[in-house]
Coordinates of C-alpha atoms in Angstrom, one line a residue:
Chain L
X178 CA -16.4 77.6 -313.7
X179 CA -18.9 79.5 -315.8
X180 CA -22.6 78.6 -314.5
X181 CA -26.1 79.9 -316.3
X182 CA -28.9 80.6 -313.8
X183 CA -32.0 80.2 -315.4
X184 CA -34.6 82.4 -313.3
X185 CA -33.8 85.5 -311.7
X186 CA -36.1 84.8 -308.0
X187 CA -34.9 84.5 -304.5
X188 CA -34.1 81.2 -305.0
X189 CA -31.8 81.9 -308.4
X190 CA -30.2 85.0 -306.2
X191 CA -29.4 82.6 -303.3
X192 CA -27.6 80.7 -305.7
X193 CA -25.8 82.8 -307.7
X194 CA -24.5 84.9 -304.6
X195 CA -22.8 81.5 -303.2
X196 CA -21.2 80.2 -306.5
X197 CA -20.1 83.9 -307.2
X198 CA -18.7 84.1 -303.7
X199 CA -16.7 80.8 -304.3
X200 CA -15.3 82.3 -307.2
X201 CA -17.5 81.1 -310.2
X202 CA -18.2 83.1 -312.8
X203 CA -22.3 83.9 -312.7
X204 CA -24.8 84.6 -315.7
X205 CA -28.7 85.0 -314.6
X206 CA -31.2 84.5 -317.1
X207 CA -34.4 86.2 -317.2
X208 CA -37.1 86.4 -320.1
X209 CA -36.7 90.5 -320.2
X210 CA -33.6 91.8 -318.8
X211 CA -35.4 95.3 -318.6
X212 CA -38.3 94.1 -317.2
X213 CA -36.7 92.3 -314.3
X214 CA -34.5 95.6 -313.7
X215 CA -37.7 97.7 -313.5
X216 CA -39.6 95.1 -311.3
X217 CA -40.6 96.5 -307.7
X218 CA -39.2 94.4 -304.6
X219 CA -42.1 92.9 -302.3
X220 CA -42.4 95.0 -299.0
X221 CA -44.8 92.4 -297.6
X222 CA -42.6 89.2 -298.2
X223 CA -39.3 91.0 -297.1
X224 CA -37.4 90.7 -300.7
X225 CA -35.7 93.8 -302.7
X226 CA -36.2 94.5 -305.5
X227 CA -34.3 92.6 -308.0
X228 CA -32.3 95.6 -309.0
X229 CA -31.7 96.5 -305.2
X230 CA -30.3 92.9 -304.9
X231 CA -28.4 93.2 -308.1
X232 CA -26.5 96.8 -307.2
X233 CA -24.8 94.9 -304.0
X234 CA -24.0 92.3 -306.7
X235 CA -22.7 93.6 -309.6
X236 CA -20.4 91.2 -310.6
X237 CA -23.2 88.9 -311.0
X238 CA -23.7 89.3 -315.1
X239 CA -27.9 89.0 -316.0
X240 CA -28.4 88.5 -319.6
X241 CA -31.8 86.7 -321.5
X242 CA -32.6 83.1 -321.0
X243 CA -30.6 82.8 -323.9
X244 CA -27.6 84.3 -323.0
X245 CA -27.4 82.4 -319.5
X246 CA -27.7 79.1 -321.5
X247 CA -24.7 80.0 -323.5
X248 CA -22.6 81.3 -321.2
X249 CA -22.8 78.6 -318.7
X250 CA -20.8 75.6 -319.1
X251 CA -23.2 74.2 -316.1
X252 CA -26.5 75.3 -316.3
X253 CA -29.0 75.6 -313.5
X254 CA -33.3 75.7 -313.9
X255 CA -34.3 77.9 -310.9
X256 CA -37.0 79.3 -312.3
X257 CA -40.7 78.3 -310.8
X258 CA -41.8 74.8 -311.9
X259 CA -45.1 76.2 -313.7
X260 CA -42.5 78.3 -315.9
X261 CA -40.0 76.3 -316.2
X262 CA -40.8 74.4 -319.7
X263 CA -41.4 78.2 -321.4
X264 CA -37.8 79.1 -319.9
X265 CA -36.0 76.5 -321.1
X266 CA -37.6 77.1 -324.9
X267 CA -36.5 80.7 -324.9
X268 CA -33.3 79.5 -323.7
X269 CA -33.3 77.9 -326.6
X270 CA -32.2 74.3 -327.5
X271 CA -28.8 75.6 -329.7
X272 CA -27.5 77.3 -326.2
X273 CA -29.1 74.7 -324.0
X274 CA -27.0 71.8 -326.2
X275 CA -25.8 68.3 -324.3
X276 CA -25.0 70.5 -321.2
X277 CA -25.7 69.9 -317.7
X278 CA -29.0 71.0 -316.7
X279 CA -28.8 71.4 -312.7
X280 CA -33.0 70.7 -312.3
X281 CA -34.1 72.1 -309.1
X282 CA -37.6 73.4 -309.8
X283 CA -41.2 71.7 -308.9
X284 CA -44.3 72.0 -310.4
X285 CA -45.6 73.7 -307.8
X286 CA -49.3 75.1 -308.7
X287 CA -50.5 77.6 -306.6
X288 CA -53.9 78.7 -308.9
X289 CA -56.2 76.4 -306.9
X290 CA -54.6 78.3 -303.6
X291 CA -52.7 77.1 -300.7
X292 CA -51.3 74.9 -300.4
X293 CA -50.3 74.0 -303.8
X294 CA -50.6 71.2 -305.6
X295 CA -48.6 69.5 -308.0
X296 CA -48.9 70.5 -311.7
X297 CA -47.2 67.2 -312.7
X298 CA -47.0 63.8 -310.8
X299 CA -47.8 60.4 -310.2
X300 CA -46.8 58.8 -313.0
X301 CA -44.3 61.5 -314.8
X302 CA -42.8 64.6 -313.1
X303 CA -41.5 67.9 -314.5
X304 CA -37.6 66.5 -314.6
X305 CA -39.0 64.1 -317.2
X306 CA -41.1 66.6 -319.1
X307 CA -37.7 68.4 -319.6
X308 CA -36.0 65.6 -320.2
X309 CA -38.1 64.6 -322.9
X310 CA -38.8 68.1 -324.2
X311 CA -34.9 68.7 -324.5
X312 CA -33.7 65.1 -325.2
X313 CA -29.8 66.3 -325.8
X314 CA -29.7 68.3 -322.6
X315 CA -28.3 66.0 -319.4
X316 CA -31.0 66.4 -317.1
X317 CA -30.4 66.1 -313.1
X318 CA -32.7 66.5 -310.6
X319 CA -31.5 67.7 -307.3
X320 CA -31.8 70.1 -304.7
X321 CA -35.3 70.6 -305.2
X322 CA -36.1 69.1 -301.4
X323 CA -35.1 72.1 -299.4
X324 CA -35.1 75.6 -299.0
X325 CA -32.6 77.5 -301.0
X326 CA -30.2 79.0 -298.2
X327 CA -29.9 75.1 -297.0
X328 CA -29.0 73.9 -300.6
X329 CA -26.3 76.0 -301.0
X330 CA -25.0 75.5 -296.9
X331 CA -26.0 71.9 -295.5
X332 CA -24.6 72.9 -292.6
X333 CA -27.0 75.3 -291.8
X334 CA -29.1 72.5 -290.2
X335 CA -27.1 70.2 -288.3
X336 CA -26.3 66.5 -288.5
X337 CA -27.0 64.0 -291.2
X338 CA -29.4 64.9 -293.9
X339 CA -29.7 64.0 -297.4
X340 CA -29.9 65.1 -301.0
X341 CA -31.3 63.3 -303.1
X342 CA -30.1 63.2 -307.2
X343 CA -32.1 61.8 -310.6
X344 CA -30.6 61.4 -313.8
X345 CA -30.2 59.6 -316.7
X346 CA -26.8 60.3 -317.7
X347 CA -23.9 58.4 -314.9
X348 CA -21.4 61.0 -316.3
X349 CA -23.6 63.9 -315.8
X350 CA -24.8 62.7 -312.2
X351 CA -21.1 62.4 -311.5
X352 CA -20.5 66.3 -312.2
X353 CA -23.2 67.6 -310.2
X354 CA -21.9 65.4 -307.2
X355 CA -19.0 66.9 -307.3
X356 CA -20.5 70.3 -308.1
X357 CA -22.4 69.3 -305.0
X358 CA -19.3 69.0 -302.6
X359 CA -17.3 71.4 -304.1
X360 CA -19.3 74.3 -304.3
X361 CA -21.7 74.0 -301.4
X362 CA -20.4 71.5 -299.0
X363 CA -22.5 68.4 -299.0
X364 CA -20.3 65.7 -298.2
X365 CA -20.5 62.6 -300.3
X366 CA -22.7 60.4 -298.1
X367 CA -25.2 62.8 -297.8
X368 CA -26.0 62.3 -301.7
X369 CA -28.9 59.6 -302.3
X370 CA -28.5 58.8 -306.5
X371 CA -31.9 57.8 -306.7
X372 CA -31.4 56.6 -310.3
X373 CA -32.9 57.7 -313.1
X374 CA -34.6 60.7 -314.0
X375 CA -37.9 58.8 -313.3
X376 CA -36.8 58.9 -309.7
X377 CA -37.3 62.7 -310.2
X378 CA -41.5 61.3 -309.2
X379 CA -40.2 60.4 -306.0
X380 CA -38.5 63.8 -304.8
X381 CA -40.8 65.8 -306.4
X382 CA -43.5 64.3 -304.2
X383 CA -41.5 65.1 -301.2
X384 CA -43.1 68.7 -301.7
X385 CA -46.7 67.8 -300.5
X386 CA -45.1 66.9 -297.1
X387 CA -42.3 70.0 -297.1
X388 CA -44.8 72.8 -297.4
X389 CA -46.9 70.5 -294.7
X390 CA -44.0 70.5 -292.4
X391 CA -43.0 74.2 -292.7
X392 CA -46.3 75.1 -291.4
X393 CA -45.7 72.8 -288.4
X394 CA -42.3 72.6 -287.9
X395 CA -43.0 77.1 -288.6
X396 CA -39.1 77.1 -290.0
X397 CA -37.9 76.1 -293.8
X398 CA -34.6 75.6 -292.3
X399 CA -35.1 71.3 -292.1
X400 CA -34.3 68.9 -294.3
X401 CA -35.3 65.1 -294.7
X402 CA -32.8 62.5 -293.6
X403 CA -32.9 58.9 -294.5
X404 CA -32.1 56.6 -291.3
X405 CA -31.5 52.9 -291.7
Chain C
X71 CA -57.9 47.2 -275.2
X72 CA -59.5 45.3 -277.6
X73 CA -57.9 45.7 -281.1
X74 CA -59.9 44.6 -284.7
X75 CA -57.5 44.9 -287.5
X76 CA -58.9 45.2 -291.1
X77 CA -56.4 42.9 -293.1
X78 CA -54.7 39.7 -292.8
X79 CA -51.7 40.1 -294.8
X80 CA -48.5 40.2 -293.8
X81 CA -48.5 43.9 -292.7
X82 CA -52.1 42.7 -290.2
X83 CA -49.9 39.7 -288.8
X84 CA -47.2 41.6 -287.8
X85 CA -49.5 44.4 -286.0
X86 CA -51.5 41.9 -284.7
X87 CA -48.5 39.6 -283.2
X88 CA -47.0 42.9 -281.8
X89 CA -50.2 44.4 -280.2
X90 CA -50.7 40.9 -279.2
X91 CA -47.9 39.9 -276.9
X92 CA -48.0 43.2 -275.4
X93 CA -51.4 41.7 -274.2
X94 CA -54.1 43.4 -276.0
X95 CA -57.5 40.4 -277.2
X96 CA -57.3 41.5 -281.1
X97 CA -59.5 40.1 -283.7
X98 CA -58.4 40.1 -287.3
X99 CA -60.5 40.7 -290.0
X100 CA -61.2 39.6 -293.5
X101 CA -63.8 38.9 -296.1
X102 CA -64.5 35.8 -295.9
X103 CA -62.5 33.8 -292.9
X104 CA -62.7 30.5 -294.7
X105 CA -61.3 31.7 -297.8
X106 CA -58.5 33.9 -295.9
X107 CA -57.9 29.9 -294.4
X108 CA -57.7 28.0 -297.0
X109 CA -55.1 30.2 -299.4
X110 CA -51.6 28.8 -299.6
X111 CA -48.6 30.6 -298.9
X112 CA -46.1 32.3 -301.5
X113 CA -43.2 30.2 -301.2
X114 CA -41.4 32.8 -303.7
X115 CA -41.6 35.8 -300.9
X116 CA -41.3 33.8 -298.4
X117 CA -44.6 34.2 -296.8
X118 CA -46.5 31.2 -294.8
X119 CA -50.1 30.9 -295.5
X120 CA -52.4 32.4 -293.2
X121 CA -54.0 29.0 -291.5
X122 CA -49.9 27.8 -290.9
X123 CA -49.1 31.9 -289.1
X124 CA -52.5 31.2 -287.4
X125 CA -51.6 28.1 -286.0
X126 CA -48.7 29.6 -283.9
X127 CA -51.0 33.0 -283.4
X128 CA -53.8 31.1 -282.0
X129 CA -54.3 33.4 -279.6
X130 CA -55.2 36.0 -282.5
X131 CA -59.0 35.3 -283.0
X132 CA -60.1 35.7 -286.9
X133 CA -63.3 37.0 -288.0
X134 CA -65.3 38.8 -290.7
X135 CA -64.5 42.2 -291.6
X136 CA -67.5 43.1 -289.6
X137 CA -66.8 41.2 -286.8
X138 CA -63.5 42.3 -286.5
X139 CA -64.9 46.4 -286.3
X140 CA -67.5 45.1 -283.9
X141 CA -64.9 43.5 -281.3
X142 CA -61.9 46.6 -281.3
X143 CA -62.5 49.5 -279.3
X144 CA -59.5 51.1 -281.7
X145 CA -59.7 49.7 -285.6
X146 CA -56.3 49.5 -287.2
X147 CA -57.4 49.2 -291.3
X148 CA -54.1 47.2 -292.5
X149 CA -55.8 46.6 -296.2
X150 CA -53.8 47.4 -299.0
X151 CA -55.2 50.7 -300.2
X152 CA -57.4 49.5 -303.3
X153 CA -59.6 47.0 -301.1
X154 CA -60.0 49.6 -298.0
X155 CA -63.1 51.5 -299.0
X156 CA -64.5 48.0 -300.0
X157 CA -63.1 46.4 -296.4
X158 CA -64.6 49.6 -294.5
X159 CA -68.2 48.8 -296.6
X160 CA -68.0 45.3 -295.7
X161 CA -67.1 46.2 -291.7
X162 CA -70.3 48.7 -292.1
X163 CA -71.6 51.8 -290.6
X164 CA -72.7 50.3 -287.2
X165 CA -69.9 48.6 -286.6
X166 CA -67.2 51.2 -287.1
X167 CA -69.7 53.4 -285.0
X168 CA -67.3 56.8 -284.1
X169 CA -64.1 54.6 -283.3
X170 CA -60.9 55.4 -284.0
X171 CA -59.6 54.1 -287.1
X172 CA -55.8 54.3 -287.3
X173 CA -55.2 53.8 -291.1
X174 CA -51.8 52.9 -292.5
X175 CA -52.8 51.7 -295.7
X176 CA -51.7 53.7 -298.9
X177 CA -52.9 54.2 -301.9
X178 CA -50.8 51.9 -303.8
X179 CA -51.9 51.0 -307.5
X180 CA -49.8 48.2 -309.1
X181 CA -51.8 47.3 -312.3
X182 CA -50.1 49.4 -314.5
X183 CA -46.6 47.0 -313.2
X184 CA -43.7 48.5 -311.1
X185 CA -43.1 50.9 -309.3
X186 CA -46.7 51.4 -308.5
X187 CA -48.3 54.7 -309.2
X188 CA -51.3 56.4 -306.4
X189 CA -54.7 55.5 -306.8
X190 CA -55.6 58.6 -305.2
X191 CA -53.0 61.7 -305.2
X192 CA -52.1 65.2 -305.6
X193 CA -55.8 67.1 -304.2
X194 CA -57.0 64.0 -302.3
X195 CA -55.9 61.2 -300.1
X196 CA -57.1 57.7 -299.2
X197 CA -57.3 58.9 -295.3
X198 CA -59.8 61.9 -296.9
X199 CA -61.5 59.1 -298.6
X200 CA -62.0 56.9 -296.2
X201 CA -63.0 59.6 -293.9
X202 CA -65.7 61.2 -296.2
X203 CA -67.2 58.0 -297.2
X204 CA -67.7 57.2 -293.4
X205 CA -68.2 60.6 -291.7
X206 CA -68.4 59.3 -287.6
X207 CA -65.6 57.7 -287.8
X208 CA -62.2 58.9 -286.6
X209 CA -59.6 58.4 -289.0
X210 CA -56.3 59.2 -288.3
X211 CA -53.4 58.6 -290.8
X212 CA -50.2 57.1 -289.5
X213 CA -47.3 54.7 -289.7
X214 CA -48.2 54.3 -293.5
X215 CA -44.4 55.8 -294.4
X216 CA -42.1 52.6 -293.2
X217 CA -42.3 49.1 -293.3
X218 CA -44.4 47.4 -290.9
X219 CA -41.6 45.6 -288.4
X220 CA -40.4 49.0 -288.1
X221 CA -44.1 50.6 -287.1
X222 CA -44.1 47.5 -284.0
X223 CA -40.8 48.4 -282.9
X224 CA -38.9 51.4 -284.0
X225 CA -35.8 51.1 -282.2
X226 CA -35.2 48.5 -285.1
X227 CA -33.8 51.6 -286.9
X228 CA -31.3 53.2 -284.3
X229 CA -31.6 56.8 -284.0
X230 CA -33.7 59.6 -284.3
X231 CA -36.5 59.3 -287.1
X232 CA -39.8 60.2 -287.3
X233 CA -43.6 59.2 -287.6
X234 CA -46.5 61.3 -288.4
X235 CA -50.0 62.0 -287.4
X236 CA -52.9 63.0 -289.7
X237 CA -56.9 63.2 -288.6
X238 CA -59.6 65.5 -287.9
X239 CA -60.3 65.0 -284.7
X240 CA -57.8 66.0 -281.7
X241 CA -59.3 63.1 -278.8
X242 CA -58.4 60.8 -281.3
X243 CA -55.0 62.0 -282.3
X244 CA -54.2 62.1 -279.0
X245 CA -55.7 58.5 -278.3
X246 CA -53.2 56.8 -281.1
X247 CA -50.4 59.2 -280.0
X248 CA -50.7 57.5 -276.6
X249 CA -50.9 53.9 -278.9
X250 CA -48.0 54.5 -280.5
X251 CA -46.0 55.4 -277.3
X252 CA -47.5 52.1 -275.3
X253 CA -47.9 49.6 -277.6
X254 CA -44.9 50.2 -280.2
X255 CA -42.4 52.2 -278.1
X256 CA -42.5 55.6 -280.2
X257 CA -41.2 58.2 -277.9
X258 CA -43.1 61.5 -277.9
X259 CA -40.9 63.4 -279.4
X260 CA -40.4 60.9 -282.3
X261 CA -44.3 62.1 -283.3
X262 CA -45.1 65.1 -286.0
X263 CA -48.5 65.7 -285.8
X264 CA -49.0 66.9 -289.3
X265 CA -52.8 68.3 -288.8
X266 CA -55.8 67.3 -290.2
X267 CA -56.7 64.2 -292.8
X268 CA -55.7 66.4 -295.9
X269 CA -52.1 66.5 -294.3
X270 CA -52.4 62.9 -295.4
X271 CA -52.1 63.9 -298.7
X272 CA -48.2 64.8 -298.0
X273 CA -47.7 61.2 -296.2
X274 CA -49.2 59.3 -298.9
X275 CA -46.8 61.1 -301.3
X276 CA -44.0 60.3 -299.3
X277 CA -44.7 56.5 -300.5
X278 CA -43.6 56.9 -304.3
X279 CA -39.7 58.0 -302.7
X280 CA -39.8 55.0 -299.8
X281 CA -40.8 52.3 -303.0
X282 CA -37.2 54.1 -304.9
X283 CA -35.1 54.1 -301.4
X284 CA -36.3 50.8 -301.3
X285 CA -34.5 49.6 -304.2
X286 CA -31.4 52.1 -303.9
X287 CA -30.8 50.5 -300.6
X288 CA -31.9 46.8 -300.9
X289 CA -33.3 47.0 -297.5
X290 CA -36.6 47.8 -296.4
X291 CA -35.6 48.9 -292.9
X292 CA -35.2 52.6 -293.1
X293 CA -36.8 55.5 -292.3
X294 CA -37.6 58.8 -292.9
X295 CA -36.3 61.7 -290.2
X296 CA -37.3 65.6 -290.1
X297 CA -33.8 67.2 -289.3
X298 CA -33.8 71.2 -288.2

């Protein structure tokens, strides 16, 4: 399968190295190739440089926004919430089209400090924004409830947990299920469809409570489960 | 113990049958008690009126919002979340003294129709509300994230699952920890103290997904669980 990775962070390079490992064919997109190349790593936070992580996986291709849209048949927002509308305009709506956008971004705003609030919610939420903004593109919501190296490995935390999914489109909800189990593991009854991509409102406000929890719980390696 | 509980809807009668056949003396409180009386039932969801649940509840006593903070040496405010600041003003200053308040009530604002939106979201809560507005008194945030038969008696959802804890002051987290061990059969363990009142701010937002799950699966008798 030919994915497009929209953002070029730790959480699109988590992504990218799992669907590249299961045999996927891999474009990140970035706003300026060059300037992403020439970017320093972050000592402090433990990440290499973007180049570093790139050298130890070069089969991984990194093109423009753009050029990720086109060349994915499934496309992927990881970029951070606050830049996620600007991302998805340089992609471009041409490339973008009536594909599958794989949302997994929140509108996290961290210029009043920590912790962040949320730059959209209540009553909309960024999945609609992008929605709206990019009416032919199928917009789900999903994934955006966990920490990266749990999305793409449920069974990094044991037991039952969920993910939840928002969308309007049943055939495109119905892809990134299976995209869901296929590529990353999640067994089918682990996947909430919430409905549509209103429902986005809901998960998005789960992040209030996540960033809450990792300070207590002192791990991001959890995940929320629905008992009944 | 003494328990006043702010609220006699149907969210105050279960607390109050609960905490009452576990033997606790608990006075309900409410505006105006003749009023509270006199309305009928909703045959439509299936709710008695007041005067018939207090008929086989006589044990319950019933006073004035006042009254009711006067009489508990622990508060429970069971309002819905647009009439508690107005409930706490009517109880007053001197009678909510520096008790503990344990405040499940949520922020829930249903005039612009369904789902309901927050009142108060995002960089406030209504537990930071109510505890600004009335400084000496102990507020701590719980049980607002399940439906109320499952707050009295959580083994009504088998398994692990979790509630939280939210207030400034550590005595009196402590204090409703121990409440929700004796009185409701929470096991210790089943307890996330999330910090202080702003921490309510992630357990308020938690409400928007419950109202969704809700509908997904036609049951209110669920809960959330933290998973590492």
């Amino acid at each position: 399968m030919t994915i497009g990775i929209l953002g070029t962070g730790m959480v699109g390079q988590i992504l990218a190295t799992a669907l590249f490992a299961r045999g996927n064919q891999v474009m990140m997109g970035t706003r300026n190739v060059a300037d992403t190349l020439a970017k320093p790593g972050n000592a402090g936070r433990g990440m290499a440089s973007f180049s570093d992580w790139h050298q130890k996986n070069s089969g991984i291709q990194v093109g423009t926004f753009a050029e990720a849209a086109a060349f994915g048949e499934i496309l992927i927002n990881a970029t951070s919430g606050m830049a996620s509308l600007a991302a998805l305009e340089a992609a471009g709506v041409d490339n973008l089209g009536d594909k599958v956008l794989i949302d997994i971004s929140n509108p996290l705003d961290f210029s009043k400090g920590m912790p962040p609030t949320l730059s959209v919610v209540n009553d909309d939420s960024l999945g609609e924004v992008l929605q709206r903004q990019f009416p032919r593109v199928k917009v789900v919501k999903t994934l955006n409830t966990m920490t990266a190296a749990l999305m793409v490995n449920p069974a990094a935390v044991p037991g039952r947990h969920n993910v939840f999914v928002s969308g309007n489109d049943v055939d495109a909800k119905a892809t990134v299920k299976t995209f869901l189990t296929d590529q990353f593991g999640w067994t089918p009854d682990s996947i909430i469809d919430m409905g549509d991509i209103t429902t986005a409102r809901g998960t998005e406000q789960l992040l209030p409570i996540w960033i809450r929890l990792y300070g207590v719980l002192q791990t991001p390696m959890f995940n929320f489960a629905i008992v009944k």
